[in-house]
Amino acid sequence: MNNIVLIGFMGTGKSTIAKSLSEILSMTVLEMDEEIVRREGMSIPEIFESKGETYFRDLETDLLIEMQSQKAMIISCGGGVPLRERNVAEMKKNGKVVLLTAAPETILERVKNDDNRPLLKGNKNVAYITELMKQRQRKYEAAADIIVSVDKKSVQEICRELMEAL
Ligand code: S3P
């Protein structure tokens, strides 16, 4: 069984969908952000603050490469992972890449009370999210084998749609 790689902007629900899919399909989840936090012993804002974004991005690449030796995993990627070409090549080696999309308003609603995303610090508004999303859109779509929009859908509906497309 190939891996399922979930990508998408912050707040599109990758972690929630990964957890639900893992129960339905009896697959193991790797939550990239969580694994990096566990290994570094620091939160993501702390890693960005003390070591810088490039250091964090390199950890993402290393972890992704490591995961390609695994099978039957659901890999829930941090929102920035598909932005590096190398990362996209790695995720495609052994996985079906599923892009979750949502409207900026949906994203804002989900991230507004969360302080764990350094890129959105001081930028929690629809205009900023729309702009950052626009900058990333082409790379997200280029990486995806399957695209599922999550707006106004339940977790069950999203999982069903995704599994039908797999
Ligand atoms: C990031 C998304 C975050 C986390 C980091 C950077 C991004 O993950 O990896 O804050 O560049 O989009 P989530 O997509 O799980 O929020």
Short mmCIF file of C-alpha atoms in Angstrom, two decimals, residues 3 19 46 104 107 116 122 126 129 134 137 140 144-145 150 166:
data_model
loop_
_atom_site.label_atom_id
_atom_site.label_comp_id
_atom_site.label_asym_id
_atom_site.label_seq_id
_atom_site.Cartn_x
_atom_site.Cartn_y
_atom_site.Cartn_z
CA ASN A 3 1.54 6.30 1.36
CA LYS A 19 -6.55 11.03 11.86
CA GLU A 46 10.61 28.49 19.03
CA PRO A 104 -9.45 32.12 3.07
CA ILE A 107 -8.84 29.24 7.09
CA ASN A 116 1.48 28.12 16.87
CA GLY A 122 0.24 39.49 13.26
CA VAL A 126 -8.41 37.41 5.01
CA ILE A 129 -4.19 34.69 3.86
CA LYS A 134 -2.20 32.91 -4.15
CA GLN A 137 -1.40 27.93 -5.27
CA TYR A 140 0.29 23.14 -4.37
CA ALA A 144 -1.27 17.21 -6.21
CA ASP A 145 -2.60 13.97 -7.69
CA VAL A 150 -13.16 21.09 2.26
CA LEU A 166 -7.65 7.48 -4.59
#
